[in-house]
């Protein structure tokens, strides 16, 4: 097997889907299927089994996939160590980024960093904070930007804290919220738990959710266009003074907030590229960025 085979098997292992794997590898589906068949012929074993939805690995295929993942990891370590030995900030920085941070902070952050370190390339993965937590746990990225608190015993930096609030296109009284139209959006379990706990501590009725969307940005646009209120983090709606924004609070009166962290492993500081990036982050006001 060569590097392309390792990458193919690792991607199939991650996606468990030929169509998705082909998209991630920038291949056509027939090309990917042909490469799988050639690998099966080379080893004389069946590597995958097709299911109604997706694929699964045979025992022989799983052994090859695990070997491919191991080899990719070792190859990455070799490349990082060689770049580090040059005593310069260069190479590929692998970053996991929660969705909101990816949209609103990451482009400016990477542009500023690349101005200072032009020899750095970026490999960025975005998604729910729970997914970014898994990536950093598995050493799949050098560091992760995560919204909310997740179990973590290694290094972390608090980037900023923001209030959870009601954002509404019209003024409202707190007691009227259960009757008013609410726009909800899919989010990670941590945020959902925060909002649900607050709601049922204050109201007996279920919220009147009449629009459900996939992303917080879509939710925000619905609110701006007067279709209902939403419960979301303050930074999402801060640029819109026309909205009525009221923070939600605990029974003690203390505002309910959500923190955004940078998680990383202590041993990753041995890499010049990671050390430089973390120092760069520490010199910025991430909330104002």
GROMACS .gro file of C-alpha atoms in nm:
model
  289
    1UNK     CA    1   0.000   0.000   0.000
    2UNK     CA    2   0.110   0.357  -0.064
    3UNK     CA    3   0.003   0.693   0.081
    4UNK     CA    4  -0.303   0.718  -0.145
    5UNK     CA    5  -0.420   0.373  -0.031
    6UNK     CA    6  -0.375   0.471   0.334
    7UNK     CA    7  -0.572   0.790   0.279
    8UNK     CA    8  -0.849   0.605   0.095
    9UNK     CA    9  -0.890   0.338   0.365
   10UNK     CA   10  -0.876   0.592   0.647
   11UNK     CA   11  -1.143   0.806   0.479
   12UNK     CA   12  -1.366   0.504   0.417
   13UNK     CA   13  -1.320   0.405   0.781
   14UNK     CA   14  -1.427   0.753   0.893
   15UNK     CA   15  -1.726   0.798   0.660
   16UNK     CA   16  -1.846   0.437   0.617
   17UNK     CA   17  -1.985   0.565   0.288
   18UNK     CA   18  -1.834   0.542  -0.062
   19UNK     CA   19  -2.006   0.858  -0.192
   20UNK     CA   20  -1.891   1.070   0.100
   21UNK     CA   21  -1.540   0.924   0.088
   22UNK     CA   22  -1.513   1.000  -0.284
   23UNK     CA   23  -1.620   1.360  -0.222
   24UNK     CA   24  -1.363   1.406   0.054
   25UNK     CA   25  -1.089   1.253  -0.161
   26UNK     CA   26  -1.194   1.459  -0.468
   27UNK     CA   27  -1.251   1.143  -0.669
   28UNK     CA   28  -1.542   1.015  -0.872
   29UNK     CA   29  -1.730   0.726  -0.718
   30UNK     CA   30  -1.631   0.484  -1.001
   31UNK     CA   31  -1.264   0.580  -0.956
   32UNK     CA   32  -1.280   0.511  -0.583
   33UNK     CA   33  -1.461   0.179  -0.640
   34UNK     CA   34  -1.194   0.080  -0.894
   35UNK     CA   35  -0.913   0.158  -0.646
   36UNK     CA   36  -1.083  -0.054  -0.378
   37UNK     CA   37  -1.118  -0.343  -0.624
   38UNK     CA   38  -0.747  -0.321  -0.721
   39UNK     CA   39  -0.647  -0.329  -0.355
   40UNK     CA   40  -0.871  -0.633  -0.296
   41UNK     CA   41  -0.713  -0.810  -0.594
   42UNK     CA   42  -0.363  -0.725  -0.468
   43UNK     CA   43  -0.423  -0.878  -0.125
   44UNK     CA   44  -0.666  -1.148  -0.239
   45UNK     CA   45  -0.927  -1.052   0.020
   46UNK     CA   46  -1.257  -0.865   0.028
   47UNK     CA   47  -1.207  -0.534   0.204
   48UNK     CA   48  -1.560  -0.389   0.232
   49UNK     CA   49  -1.919  -0.511   0.230
   50UNK     CA   50  -2.189  -0.287   0.088
   51UNK     CA   51  -2.493  -0.228   0.306
   52UNK     CA   52  -2.824  -0.068   0.220
   53UNK     CA   53  -2.676   0.256   0.349
   54UNK     CA   54  -2.301   0.282   0.338
   55UNK     CA   55  -2.038   0.014   0.382
   56UNK     CA   56  -1.880  -0.196   0.653
   57UNK     CA   57  -1.532  -0.347   0.666
   58UNK     CA   58  -1.463  -0.718   0.659
   59UNK     CA   59  -1.222  -0.839   0.934
   60UNK     CA   60  -0.941  -0.835   0.675
   61UNK     CA   61  -1.047  -0.490   0.558
   62UNK     CA   62  -1.059  -0.359   0.913
   63UNK     CA   63  -0.702  -0.475   0.971
   64UNK     CA   64  -0.588  -0.293   0.657
   65UNK     CA   65  -0.782   0.021   0.756
   66UNK     CA   66  -0.630   0.025   1.105
   67UNK     CA   67  -0.285  -0.016   0.952
   68UNK     CA   68  -0.357   0.271   0.710
   69UNK     CA   69  -0.464   0.501   0.995
   70UNK     CA   70  -0.150   0.412   1.188
   71UNK     CA   71   0.073   0.477   0.887
   72UNK     CA   72  -0.091   0.814   0.815
   73UNK     CA   73  -0.036   0.914   1.176
   74UNK     CA   74   0.332   0.814   1.161
   75UNK     CA   75   0.379   0.994   0.830
   76UNK     CA   76   0.228   1.309   0.976
   77UNK     CA   77   0.455   1.288   1.280
   78UNK     CA   78   0.764   1.250   1.060
   79UNK     CA   79   0.669   1.554   0.852
   80UNK     CA   80   0.600   1.762   1.162
   81UNK     CA   81   0.929   1.663   1.323
   82UNK     CA   82   1.126   1.744   1.007
   83UNK     CA   83   0.963   2.086   0.983
   84UNK     CA   84   1.032   2.143   1.351
   85UNK     CA   85   1.401   2.057   1.307
   86UNK     CA   86   1.432   2.347   1.061
   87UNK     CA   87   1.378   2.580   1.358
   88UNK     CA   88   1.122   2.785   1.174
   89UNK     CA   89   0.744   2.824   1.186
   90UNK     CA   90   0.633   2.624   0.883
   91UNK     CA   91   0.424   2.324   0.789
   92UNK     CA   92   0.058   2.233   0.830
   93UNK     CA   93  -0.142   2.339   1.135
   94UNK     CA   94  -0.439   2.110   1.198
   95UNK     CA   95  -0.730   2.282   1.375
   96UNK     CA   96  -1.077   2.173   1.484
   97UNK     CA   97  -1.327   2.460   1.498
   98UNK     CA   98  -1.683   2.481   1.629
   99UNK     CA   99  -1.935   2.607   1.371
  100UNK     CA  100  -1.991   2.962   1.499
  101UNK     CA  101  -1.622   3.023   1.558
  102UNK     CA  102  -1.543   2.888   1.211
  103UNK     CA  103  -1.782   3.132   1.045
  104UNK     CA  104  -1.724   3.444   1.252
  105UNK     CA  105  -1.368   3.427   1.387
  106UNK     CA  106  -1.154   3.176   1.201
  107UNK     CA  107  -1.115   3.349   0.861
  108UNK     CA  108  -0.984   3.672   1.017
  109UNK     CA  109  -0.769   3.481   1.264
  110UNK     CA  110  -0.599   3.269   0.998
  111UNK     CA  111  -0.546   3.570   0.771
  112UNK     CA  112  -0.372   3.761   1.052
  113UNK     CA  113  -0.158   3.462   1.148
  114UNK     CA  114  -0.054   3.393   0.789
  115UNK     CA  115   0.052   3.756   0.747
  116UNK     CA  116   0.303   3.697   1.024
  117UNK     CA  117   0.392   3.337   0.931
  118UNK     CA  118   0.352   3.301   0.552
  119UNK     CA  119   0.504   2.949   0.539
  120UNK     CA  120   0.219   2.797   0.741
  121UNK     CA  121  -0.066   2.605   0.577
  122UNK     CA  122  -0.392   2.518   0.749
  123UNK     CA  123  -0.601   2.203   0.768
  124UNK     CA  124  -0.931   2.307   0.927
  125UNK     CA  125  -1.219   2.079   1.029
  126UNK     CA  126  -1.550   2.235   1.138
  127UNK     CA  127  -1.855   2.095   1.315
  128UNK     CA  128  -2.029   2.069   1.650
  129UNK     CA  129  -1.815   2.135   1.958
  130UNK     CA  130  -1.867   1.773   2.064
  131UNK     CA  131  -1.702   1.659   1.739
  132UNK     CA  132  -1.411   1.901   1.788
  133UNK     CA  133  -1.368   1.762   2.140
  134UNK     CA  134  -1.342   1.410   1.997
  135UNK     CA  135  -1.084   1.523   1.740
  136UNK     CA  136  -0.853   1.674   2.002
  137UNK     CA  137  -0.895   1.372   2.229
  138UNK     CA  138  -0.783   1.146   1.944
  139UNK     CA  139  -0.489   1.371   1.847
  140UNK     CA  140  -0.646   1.420   1.503
  141UNK     CA  141  -0.586   1.796   1.530
  142UNK     CA  142  -0.320   2.007   1.703
  143UNK     CA  143  -0.582   2.214   1.883
  144UNK     CA  144  -0.957   2.271   1.893
  145UNK     CA  145  -1.174   2.577   1.941
  146UNK     CA  146  -1.467   2.455   2.148
  147UNK     CA  147  -1.781   2.628   2.270
  148UNK     CA  148  -1.891   2.499   2.612
  149UNK     CA  149  -1.725   2.286   2.879
  150UNK     CA  150  -1.613   1.934   2.794
  151UNK     CA  151  -1.400   1.688   2.996
  152UNK     CA  152  -1.037   1.783   2.943
  153UNK     CA  153  -0.730   1.728   3.163
  154UNK     CA  154  -0.471   1.880   2.930
  155UNK     CA  155  -0.399   2.243   2.842
  156UNK     CA  156  -0.673   2.495   2.763
  157UNK     CA  157  -0.713   2.870   2.727
  158UNK     CA  158  -1.036   3.061   2.790
  159UNK     CA  159  -1.087   3.282   2.484
  160UNK     CA  160  -1.407   3.459   2.586
  161UNK     CA  161  -1.736   3.422   2.766
  162UNK     CA  162  -2.072   3.536   2.632
  163UNK     CA  163  -2.423   3.560   2.771
  164UNK     CA  164  -2.705   3.338   2.651
  165UNK     CA  165  -2.993   3.566   2.562
  166UNK     CA  166  -3.339   3.606   2.417
  167UNK     CA  167  -3.321   3.786   2.083
  168UNK     CA  168  -3.654   3.918   1.961
  169UNK     CA  169  -3.775   4.144   1.679
  170UNK     CA  170  -4.023   4.306   1.917
  171UNK     CA  171  -4.031   4.395   2.285
  172UNK     CA  172  -4.179   4.132   2.513
  173UNK     CA  173  -4.265   4.048   2.872
  174UNK     CA  174  -4.101   3.739   3.022
  175UNK     CA  175  -4.436   3.584   3.119
  176UNK     CA  176  -4.553   3.602   2.756
  177UNK     CA  177  -4.269   3.392   2.607
  178UNK     CA  178  -4.459   3.059   2.607
  179UNK     CA  179  -4.727   3.213   2.385
  180UNK     CA  180  -4.490   3.386   2.143
  181UNK     CA  181  -4.350   3.215   1.829
  182UNK     CA  182  -4.001   3.077   1.885
  183UNK     CA  183  -3.743   2.985   1.625
  184UNK     CA  184  -3.522   2.694   1.724
  185UNK     CA  185  -3.206   2.555   1.565
  186UNK     CA  186  -3.006   2.234   1.585
  187UNK     CA  187  -2.713   2.269   1.822
  188UNK     CA  188  -2.490   2.050   2.035
  189UNK     CA  189  -2.625   1.877   2.344
  190UNK     CA  190  -2.447   2.112   2.587
  191UNK     CA  191  -2.623   2.423   2.455
  192UNK     CA  192  -2.955   2.240   2.425
  193UNK     CA  193  -2.933   2.131   2.789
  194UNK     CA  194  -2.855   2.487   2.906
  195UNK     CA  195  -3.157   2.628   2.722
  196UNK     CA  196  -3.398   2.348   2.821
  197UNK     CA  197  -3.297   2.361   3.187
  198UNK     CA  198  -3.354   2.736   3.198
  199UNK     CA  199  -3.689   2.709   3.022
  200UNK     CA  200  -3.841   2.443   3.246
  201UNK     CA  201  -3.714   2.614   3.560
  202UNK     CA  202  -3.919   2.918   3.458
  203UNK     CA  203  -4.218   2.784   3.264
  204UNK     CA  204  -4.458   2.493   3.292
  205UNK     CA  205  -4.566   2.513   2.928
  206UNK     CA  206  -4.362   2.388   2.638
  207UNK     CA  207  -4.220   2.661   2.411
  208UNK     CA  208  -4.421   2.755   2.104
  209UNK     CA  209  -4.160   2.647   1.847
  210UNK     CA  210  -4.305   2.710   1.502
  211UNK     CA  211  -3.984   2.715   1.296
  212UNK     CA  212  -3.695   2.467   1.326
  213UNK     CA  213  -3.376   2.530   1.126
  214UNK     CA  214  -3.038   2.360   1.089
  215UNK     CA  215  -2.801   2.645   1.171
  216UNK     CA  216  -2.783   2.934   1.414
  217UNK     CA  217  -2.714   3.181   1.129
  218UNK     CA  218  -3.043   3.083   0.961
  219UNK     CA  219  -3.218   3.118   1.295
  220UNK     CA  220  -3.074   3.468   1.338
  221UNK     CA  221  -3.201   3.573   0.992
  222UNK     CA  222  -3.549   3.446   1.081
  223UNK     CA  223  -3.547   3.662   1.395
  224UNK     CA  224  -3.424   3.969   1.204
  225UNK     CA  225  -3.713   3.924   0.961
  226UNK     CA  226  -3.968   3.929   1.242
  227UNK     CA  227  -4.074   3.563   1.240
  228UNK     CA  228  -4.016   3.495   1.609
  229UNK     CA  229  -3.770   3.509   1.896
  230UNK     CA  230  -3.475   3.279   1.962
  231UNK     CA  231  -3.250   3.177   2.251
  232UNK     CA  232  -2.886   3.198   2.147
  233UNK     CA  233  -2.543   3.327   2.238
  234UNK     CA  234  -2.501   3.705   2.250
  235UNK     CA  235  -2.223   3.731   1.991
  236UNK     CA  236  -2.455   3.595   1.721
  237UNK     CA  237  -2.693   3.893   1.746
  238UNK     CA  238  -2.472   4.165   1.895
  239UNK     CA  239  -2.426   4.343   1.558
  240UNK     CA  240  -2.804   4.400   1.523
  241UNK     CA  241  -2.920   4.694   1.740
  242UNK     CA  242  -3.272   4.672   1.599
  243UNK     CA  243  -3.330   4.350   1.795
  244UNK     CA  244  -3.448   4.336   2.155
  245UNK     CA  245  -3.183   4.138   2.345
  246UNK     CA  246  -3.230   4.025   2.705
  247UNK     CA  247  -2.989   3.787   2.883
  248UNK     CA  248  -3.135   3.484   3.058
  249UNK     CA  249  -3.040   3.428   3.422
  250UNK     CA  250  -3.022   3.161   3.687
  251UNK     CA  251  -3.260   3.176   3.984
  252UNK     CA  252  -2.986   3.364   4.173
  253UNK     CA  253  -3.000   3.640   3.911
  254UNK     CA  254  -2.655   3.555   3.772
  255UNK     CA  255  -2.648   3.562   3.391
  256UNK     CA  256  -2.617   3.226   3.216
  257UNK     CA  257  -2.306   3.229   3.002
  258UNK     CA  258  -2.120   3.000   2.766
  259UNK     CA  259  -1.743   2.987   2.735
  260UNK     CA  260  -1.533   2.939   2.426
  261UNK     CA  261  -1.205   2.753   2.485
  262UNK     CA  262  -0.892   2.655   2.299
  263UNK     CA  263  -0.794   2.297   2.390
  264UNK     CA  264  -0.453   2.150   2.313
  265UNK     CA  265  -0.210   1.882   2.429
  266UNK     CA  266   0.097   1.976   2.632
  267UNK     CA  267   0.327   1.773   2.408
  268UNK     CA  268   0.211   1.962   2.097
  269UNK     CA  269   0.399   2.267   2.230
  270UNK     CA  270   0.717   2.093   2.117
  271UNK     CA  271   0.614   2.190   1.761
  272UNK     CA  272   0.719   2.541   1.660
  273UNK     CA  273   0.404   2.590   1.456
  274UNK     CA  274   0.172   2.509   1.748
  275UNK     CA  275   0.370   2.714   1.999
  276UNK     CA  276   0.368   3.016   1.766
  277UNK     CA  277  -0.006   2.986   1.703
  278UNK     CA  278  -0.094   2.963   2.072
  279UNK     CA  279   0.123   3.264   2.156
  280UNK     CA  280  -0.041   3.453   1.870
  281UNK     CA  281  -0.389   3.371   2.006
  282UNK     CA  282  -0.290   3.483   2.355
  283UNK     CA  283  -0.200   3.826   2.215
  284UNK     CA  284  -0.545   3.884   2.062
  285UNK     CA  285  -0.881   3.995   2.201
  286UNK     CA  286  -1.075   3.704   2.054
  287UNK     CA  287  -1.415   3.834   2.162
  288UNK     CA  288  -1.361   4.161   1.974
  289UNK     CA  289  -1.205   3.997   1.666
   0.00000   0.00000   0.00000
